[in-house]
Each structure stands twice: as structure tokens, then as C-alpha cells.
């Protein structure tokens, strides 16, 4: 490698040409003498398939260096197999510390490799320019047959700050041309109902995964259209306002495959927001149709907005409370979430959650992961909880401040008790004190 | 031969437990204790007035203590590499001593001085006394790598030899016949400068809440232990409204400047515990404050990039937002969230805030609300916080922003709720943000929700007399938690071409994750561990297969949580 890199400064295209022939031109005597040496260093004569295999292990930058060694290696660098996956990083110096994908590289990809691309994602920073640059690239992917497309905001959702029409037209280019989209990740974008219709019209047979949390321009009817037509949909992520009884029924229809994963974000825009209810029968239909599906729910609500939730049994498996949640609600969770696997409570308050935790241990027999922060639980109740759950608790993440010492256990001995019942060494999570 | 010694104070500003000073006095004829003040320091460096004042107090205290021993402190302006050759010649020095500095910058500086000393034929005496242990030994015991989780660190500490006893305090008996040549114009040439002389505006400056110096430190230590003994309880005290205020038994700034020896503190705690608990072995948690400090020193000592994200092998590369305007609002306490603003105000005025307050504001700046780089927060703390030294400050910021140390991040501090739970009445807010005094407890943490009549009665209209909240916390935290998840999920799978990298557990490796294939290579983190690459079925790039609320990283990385 070193030999090749020396004195070769060209951007594009090979260095020494006809390297192979040069070697053969050496005198017989020299060849005999250096036979062994030569055998080891005939890099330039490696077959393309092997080269391809090796290149696949190299990160892009190293591959690019390698491509400057000779024409042969340069050709290998541009083989379609190496351009199936790409992640465009679009950052502006004013808004990000990270560098962006080089514009020349982007040009090259669009020129030479746009029909090879199959798995593409765009990572954009918080500036509008980055989002617009992403859409410009998207608009040029006319010859692509994408299987996967991801639009990822790495900071503030900048796709929401660009003109909606520009975004929609760029996205539609992909929807129309790809015709075989399998995974689509468009969270925090201004996608709307009409563009979803275009998606469905062209990709209904292939769509398996759709992530569209926080897309405010989509309506329940829009997402229902997707569920009705895309019978292969296995994973779906959306906000609660898009969830309806009709949607769940559509996802449970006979024609529909088993759903594997449903993620719902329940987010409050303003304090005192009212949320609609979903009938128990709709959840039951889902359960019957897809008995093993994961129902993941993220709650970002004010304490008094939980009224409609957890009144009936709900097949939720992963529950995340991002803000303060009351004892009362946690009590209802214990009663109504028999399939619960993972529970995270970011904050509760200063009254101990002893009863609620015990009930959850009793009734949520699948619970294997729990995280508690800014809550209070007495040490005795906590030990009781762990005893009841036993070693099915694979993840137990409790902030140190949560545990309140009592007459039976202090902070120094509780970790032994808990470790005993868990069958492995355990400590609470600590934060630095200085 | 006459032996002339210089003792160079940097940290370790004390006469108790100062083994390098004590050892170098042995057989010395003359002794001069110096402190080198870098003239550029005050102006351009990132050190605020409270830190300067504290340091000057320390130096004055040292000078006073040395006077009692017929010696003086020599404050010298300049850079060490310029100052020393001059002093070696002028004072005919043949011995130099100083306390070992474990920080990378300190080690580099000291290496240069060692070289100069060798060239001038000066013998150098260095001793460890700023940390409990020899940090290199800790690293060695952990397979030549610093432990990257606190639990791991504690486990290694348990296997170390006992902490060395503090050295004997420097007294006239210790000094014996060693003298300090003091000139008539000592005060002019070598006196401790005042804040004004350093160029600070001192008009309107309130009395220091934290007075510096060894004398003050030792007094506080006694009070601290008395209080512990009286309470007879060594548990971490529950957080309450009072904890937020500066305590007369607080010790962290004194440990940082070295006015108080960490080893002395350690042994006094141990003795007290044994006395009260009748000879039980003290648990490690007793030394919590000291061990956290030690932990960060250990992780930092061999890593010159420890205070940066770029090029730092233990720091996750997170796409933080660049936003100088938002940063300024946070730094100056103008966020519109009274809890955050009060904390930042206390920090700026006094130089110390409670550690949970630090968590709150750090979370708000980074992964909680503003999504601004922890490096910016670290710089602000460096300027304002009395006990923020390089290793501990950078390490804590990385920890609190979830950039390293496998920290759990599911939990985000709410800038309204957290304060309200800690101090329901809001007295802390009223104390540091007098403009909000008129608000009742119900609204003082979220005054923007107060009805107009309440605001009028409080004589404070939100948006006019006090800023509106600069972000919607619910929205911001939701987005940021999602961003964090994305980053950590990328760490756990190498999204290369049809490759399926499985991470196998190799106990305690310096790693956070593999390099991900991206257009530019904004690395998630660098690998320095063993991994096995299995070529998987071609092309299975699906997103967020396991889209689960993220709990311990063990869930994704299969790493031990210890």
C-alpha cells in the first residue's frame, strides 16, 4: 500500500498505469532472485472480486486512498456493489461541529452511482440549508431504485423549516421512481396525505417499515390509506393523533401480515390537551392478529393529561414516561398492562412508589427491564420487587437517589440483597458528586 | 556544599501533607517557596474573578503561614520556562521540588522544566499528594487502561494498597536550620498581587462566600467532621432546599486548589467512622466525593484530548448544535426558566453550586434542551466554578451529557419539575432572581403560565421584565432523546455493506463502538477493542430494528454494566 501512495496526488483516476506489465518486464535473473518478494507484492494484479471483497472492509476514506493507487484499483473502487449503501452528511460550519460529505463526492455519486444506490440516508444538522441540500440530492435520484430511505435530523428538525412544496416534490421523486421502497424513515418532516398516497400507489407491495413520528401534516385518514394498501407493513411508528380504531382494524385485517412493531408517541402540545380513546376491542383485534407484536409507547404528557389512558387493558410491551407521571397512573399501569416488558419512568415525585412497584411485579409477569429516575422507593419495597421479579430482570437501572433507606436496609447493603435475588452483581446508577 | 532549594507551588497550596516540600527541606540550607503567575493568565485565560480571588486568598494565607516560620512566599510573574533558568542562576539553586501534577498539560510542562533542571544540574524532587493514589498504579492494575466505569474503578480501588499517610506538617522543627533569604523589597518584588493589580474591577464586589486558603480549609474540615459526627450518619444527606446554598462545611474548592489535602480528609473520615460505628470497615461510599475526583483524574491523565470531543477516544461523537446566542442565554442566566437562571446566577456570583444543580443546568444545555456541546458548558464552568479543575470538569461534563462512561441517559431533568420538587416554596429562586420575588410558589418555576393578574401583582411581566422560556421543554427533550437514541443505536451496529458486526464482550476495553460508514466519517467513536466481523446476508439496512426505549447501554452493546 505504501508504495502506491507515495507521490500520487491525483484526485481521480489511477497513478502508475500498467503496473502489471512493468513487473513482467524485469529481467529473468531479477525475477528469479526476487521471486518470493514479487509473489508477495503483486497487489496490482489482484483479481477484481478479491479486491471488491477487501474494499468492503475499508471505510470510505481508506478506500478512496486505495483507489488512487492504479487504474485497476480505481475501477474496483467504482464497482456498483460498493455503492449500494450511502449516508449523506449535510452540515453547515455555522451550525455544526462535524464536517459534511464533500460536495465533489456528492457530485460523483450522482453522476456515476445514482443507479447503484439502494440504501440511502441523509443526516442533516439544524440549518435550513442542510435540509434543502438533502432535498436537492433527492430530486436528482431519478434513476434510483431505493429500497431504504432515511431522513434524519441530528439536531433541530430542519426539514420542518424549509418550504413544504420543495420537500414534497423531492420526496415524491423517490416514491415514484423507486417502486420498491421497503423501509422509509421520515420522522419530523412535512410529509402530508397526498404524498403518502403517492408512496402507496407505487410501493404498496414492498413497504415493510414506516417511521413517521411527529409529522404534523398527516391526518388519520392519510395513514389509514397506508395501512389499507400496504399489507406487508411490519413496523410502524407514528404519533397518537394519527392512531384510530380504524387503523388498528386495518392492520389486523386478514390480508395484512403480522405486525411486528408499533411505536406510538403521545405528545402534548399545550397543557390541558384532550386525547381521544382507543377502544379495547381494537387492541384485542391487534392482539389476535399479531400475538407477538411489540407495542412501544412514549408519553410526553403533563401529569393531568393521562385521563384517557390505562383505563382498560392494553397490550403495551414497552412503556416510556418522559415527564413526570403520577402514582395513580403507575397504579393503573400495574393493573392494565399484562404484556409489559420494559418500563421507564423519568420522574414521579417525592411519595414512595412502593405499592405500585409491587403490583407491577405481580401482574406484569413479562417485565424484564425497568428504569427509574427522580422517584422514591423505599429500600424494603425495592428488595421485595426484585425478589418477585427474580432473574427475569435483565435490565435494572435505578438512579441512586431513588432508593430511600429504611429500618431494614441502608444504601450500603441494598446492593447485596438485590444482587442476591438477581443472580448477578448489581449497583444503582450513580452520578458524579463534586 | 550549600544546598539552595526552590519549592514550586502550583496546586498543593498548603503546608500540611506536603511531602515534596518536606523531603526537599532535608539537608537544605536555604528554601524559597515560589508561585509562578503567568501574566497572560488574567486577561485572556478563561478564569473569572471569583477564581482569581480565591487563588489570591490562598497565596496570602500561604505567605502568612510561612511568615510564622520566618519565611515568605515568592510570587513571580512570567512563564515557568523563562523564570526557572533565571532563578536557578540568580539564587544558585541546586534543588527543586513540586507536587506531582497528573494532568496531561501539567506533565508536559513539568517535563520541560525537568529538562531545564537537568541541564542546570538541579536535583528535582516530585511527590504525589494531590491524589489519594498513584494513578499510574491504578491504570496498571486495570490492565494498563483507566477504568471507564465508576463501578470498575471502585473494584480496582478495592485491590489497591492502602492510601499513604499524610506527610508531617511543615513546622519550625521541620525547617530546623533551613533559612529563607528575604530582601527588604520582598513585598514589591515578590508580594502577592491584589485583584486590582491584576486588572480586575473590584467596585461593587461582594465579600467572598468562599474564602480561600489553607487555614480556612482546615477549619472547615473540622466543622465538616463535627457535623458528621453529630448526625452520626454517613449516608448521603437527602437533598433539600437548604442544600442548594453554600455551606460553611463545603470542601470542594479547597480540595481543588490543594489547600486541603485529600489524604488528610480521607484519614479523618476513616477515623471518625471507626469511632462512631465502633470499628466497622468504612464502605467505599464514605469517600464518594474523593473517589469521583480520583476517578476523573485517572481517566484523564493519559489523554491530552480529554477536554474535547474531536479526537478523544473515549468521547462519543455527538452532532451538537452550534448556537452562540442560545449558549449566551444559558451562561448569563437568561433562559426564561427560573430554576436554570437562578443556578447560573448563583454560580456567577459565588463560584459554587450544588452537584444536583450542576446536573440540572448541564442536562439543560446539552442532551436535555439546547443540544449544545458539552465543551461550551465546560468552558463556562471553568471560568466560574471554584472547584472545576481540568480533569474533573471535563469528565463530569462528558458524563452529564452522556458522551462517555456508559452513562444511562433515559432520564432528563425537567427545568421546572426538578426545582419544584427540591424547593417547593421557591426561596432559592427569590434569593438569586429578585425580580421574581413577587410570584407565589405555584408559579415561580413556570411564571409564563401565571395569569396576567398574578404577573401584574408581582410587578414582573414575562417577556418584559423577565424573559419568556427560550425553548419548549417538552418538545426539545422529546427530540433530543430521539437524537441520543439514534447515536447510540448507530454505535451498536456497523452499518457497512452487508456486514453484521457482533460485539463480543472483552472485559473493560477502551471503546464505545465501531466506526460507521458514512459519507464523511463522522465517527461514532473509534475502536480499540476486539471485534468479530461476520459477513451477513447482503444488504439488510433496516432502521431501528429494536426501537425500544433505551435503557442501559448493555441492552445494545452487550457490555457488562459494572
PDB file of C-alpha atoms in Angstrom, chain B residues 327-421:
ATOM      1  CA  UNK B 327     -25.256  29.460  24.734  1.00  0.00           C
ATOM      2  CA  UNK B 328     -25.003  33.069  25.904  1.00  0.00           C
ATOM      3  CA  UNK B 329     -28.515  32.972  27.313  1.00  0.00           C
ATOM      4  CA  UNK B 330     -27.664  29.872  29.293  1.00  0.00           C
ATOM      5  CA  UNK B 331     -24.329  31.199  30.508  1.00  0.00           C
ATOM      6  CA  UNK B 332     -25.798  34.504  31.607  1.00  0.00           C
ATOM      7  CA  UNK B 333     -28.901  33.112  33.251  1.00  0.00           C
ATOM      8  CA  UNK B 334     -31.403  34.477  30.724  1.00  0.00           C
ATOM      9  CA  UNK B 335     -33.072  31.265  29.631  1.00  0.00           C
ATOM     10  CA  UNK B 336     -36.503  32.191  30.970  1.00  0.00           C
ATOM     11  CA  UNK B 337     -36.509  29.116  33.212  1.00  0.00           C
ATOM     12  CA  UNK B 338     -36.133  30.454  36.759  1.00  0.00           C
ATOM     13  CA  UNK B 339     -34.591  27.225  38.061  1.00  0.00           C
ATOM     14  CA  UNK B 340     -31.817  27.311  35.460  1.00  0.00           C
ATOM     15  CA  UNK B 341     -31.314  31.063  35.689  1.00  0.00           C
ATOM     16  CA  UNK B 342     -31.105  31.072  39.482  1.00  0.00           C
ATOM     17  CA  UNK B 343     -28.470  28.347  39.416  1.00  0.00           C
ATOM     18  CA  UNK B 344     -26.371  30.116  36.811  1.00  0.00           C
ATOM     19  CA  UNK B 345     -26.706  33.345  38.776  1.00  0.00           C
ATOM     20  CA  UNK B 346     -25.517  31.701  41.981  1.00  0.00           C
ATOM     21  CA  UNK B 347     -22.642  30.211  40.034  1.00  0.00           C
ATOM     22  CA  UNK B 348     -21.568  33.535  38.630  1.00  0.00           C
ATOM     23  CA  UNK B 349     -21.956  35.399  41.918  1.00  0.00           C
ATOM     24  CA  UNK B 350     -20.462  32.891  44.330  1.00  0.00           C
ATOM     25  CA  UNK B 351     -18.496  30.299  42.383  1.00  0.00           C
ATOM     26  CA  UNK B 352     -20.203  27.186  43.693  1.00  0.00           C
ATOM     27  CA  UNK B 353     -23.447  25.321  43.051  1.00  0.00           C
ATOM     28  CA  UNK B 354     -24.769  22.042  44.439  1.00  0.00           C
ATOM     29  CA  UNK B 355     -23.945  18.976  42.383  1.00  0.00           C
ATOM     30  CA  UNK B 356     -27.580  18.287  41.544  1.00  0.00           C
ATOM     31  CA  UNK B 357     -27.896  21.879  40.355  1.00  0.00           C
ATOM     32  CA  UNK B 358     -24.908  21.176  38.109  1.00  0.00           C
ATOM     33  CA  UNK B 359     -26.683  18.133  36.717  1.00  0.00           C
ATOM     34  CA  UNK B 360     -29.753  20.247  36.020  1.00  0.00           C
ATOM     35  CA  UNK B 361     -28.003  23.013  34.107  1.00  0.00           C
ATOM     36  CA  UNK B 362     -25.665  20.623  32.311  1.00  0.00           C
ATOM     37  CA  UNK B 363     -28.551  18.487  31.161  1.00  0.00           C
ATOM     38  CA  UNK B 364     -30.424  21.595  30.022  1.00  0.00           C
ATOM     39  CA  UNK B 365     -27.507  22.818  27.934  1.00  0.00           C
ATOM     40  CA  UNK B 366     -26.658  19.506  26.304  1.00  0.00           C
ATOM     41  CA  UNK B 367     -28.802  16.440  25.942  1.00  0.00           C
ATOM     42  CA  UNK B 368     -31.909  17.847  27.623  1.00  0.00           C
ATOM     43  CA  UNK B 369     -32.934  21.030  25.883  1.00  0.00           C
ATOM     44  CA  UNK B 370     -30.438  23.124  23.958  1.00  0.00           C
ATOM     45  CA  UNK B 371     -28.394  20.335  22.357  1.00  0.00           C
ATOM     46  CA  UNK B 372     -25.253  22.444  22.631  1.00  0.00           C
ATOM     47  CA  UNK B 373     -21.842  20.868  23.022  1.00  0.00           C
ATOM     48  CA  UNK B 374     -20.638  19.979  26.496  1.00  0.00           C
ATOM     49  CA  UNK B 375     -17.336  21.641  25.639  1.00  0.00           C
ATOM     50  CA  UNK B 376     -19.073  25.014  25.771  1.00  0.00           C
ATOM     51  CA  UNK B 377     -20.579  24.281  29.146  1.00  0.00           C
ATOM     52  CA  UNK B 378     -17.231  23.076  30.393  1.00  0.00           C
ATOM     53  CA  UNK B 379     -15.628  26.378  29.401  1.00  0.00           C
ATOM     54  CA  UNK B 380     -18.255  28.367  31.281  1.00  0.00           C
ATOM     55  CA  UNK B 381     -17.750  26.235  34.384  1.00  0.00           C
ATOM     56  CA  UNK B 382     -14.016  26.598  34.038  1.00  0.00           C
ATOM     57  CA  UNK B 383     -14.442  30.345  34.204  1.00  0.00           C
ATOM     58  CA  UNK B 384     -16.895  30.485  37.071  1.00  0.00           C
ATOM     59  CA  UNK B 385     -16.713  27.369  39.203  1.00  0.00           C
ATOM     60  CA  UNK B 386     -14.198  27.381  42.029  1.00  0.00           C
ATOM     61  CA  UNK B 387     -13.708  23.636  42.208  1.00  0.00           C
ATOM     62  CA  UNK B 388     -13.625  22.911  38.488  1.00  0.00           C
ATOM     63  CA  UNK B 389     -10.240  21.625  37.559  1.00  0.00           C
ATOM     64  CA  UNK B 390      -9.431  20.285  34.146  1.00  0.00           C
ATOM     65  CA  UNK B 391      -9.930  16.567  34.675  1.00  0.00           C
ATOM     66  CA  UNK B 392     -12.975  16.698  36.897  1.00  0.00           C
ATOM     67  CA  UNK B 393     -14.693  19.408  34.916  1.00  0.00           C
ATOM     68  CA  UNK B 394     -14.245  17.787  31.514  1.00  0.00           C
ATOM     69  CA  UNK B 395     -15.036  14.340  32.865  1.00  0.00           C
ATOM     70  CA  UNK B 396     -18.198  15.467  34.584  1.00  0.00           C
ATOM     71  CA  UNK B 397     -19.425  17.292  31.532  1.00  0.00           C
ATOM     72  CA  UNK B 398     -18.876  14.264  29.376  1.00  0.00           C
ATOM     73  CA  UNK B 399     -20.710  12.189  31.925  1.00  0.00           C
ATOM     74  CA  UNK B 400     -23.657  14.549  32.279  1.00  0.00           C
ATOM     75  CA  UNK B 401     -24.042  14.978  28.528  1.00  0.00           C
ATOM     76  CA  UNK B 402     -23.914  11.205  28.052  1.00  0.00           C
ATOM     77  CA  UNK B 403     -20.819  11.428  25.942  1.00  0.00           C
ATOM     78  CA  UNK B 404     -18.905   8.775  27.786  1.00  0.00           C
ATOM     79  CA  UNK B 405     -18.576   6.370  30.678  1.00  0.00           C
ATOM     80  CA  UNK B 406     -21.529   4.309  29.522  1.00  0.00           C
ATOM     81  CA  UNK B 407     -23.870   6.585  31.308  1.00  0.00           C
ATOM     82  CA  UNK B 408     -27.542   5.906  31.455  1.00  0.00           C
ATOM     83  CA  UNK B 409     -29.443   8.710  29.805  1.00  0.00           C
ATOM     84  CA  UNK B 410     -33.077   7.754  29.794  1.00  0.00           C
ATOM     85  CA  UNK B 411     -33.667  10.317  32.449  1.00  0.00           C
ATOM     86  CA  UNK B 412     -33.710  14.013  31.652  1.00  0.00           C
ATOM     87  CA  UNK B 413     -34.004  16.683  34.359  1.00  0.00           C
ATOM     88  CA  UNK B 414     -37.035  18.885  33.912  1.00  0.00           C
ATOM     89  CA  UNK B 415     -36.122  22.581  34.400  1.00  0.00           C
ATOM     90  CA  UNK B 416     -39.479  23.164  36.057  1.00  0.00           C
ATOM     91  CA  UNK B 417     -40.286  19.959  37.892  1.00  0.00           C
ATOM     92  CA  UNK B 418     -36.889  19.224  39.327  1.00  0.00           C
ATOM     93  CA  UNK B 419     -36.579  22.584  41.028  1.00  0.00           C
ATOM     94  CA  UNK B 420     -40.127  22.456  42.260  1.00  0.00           C
ATOM     95  CA  UNK B 421     -39.584  19.096  43.917  1.00  0.00           C
TER      96      UNK B 421
END
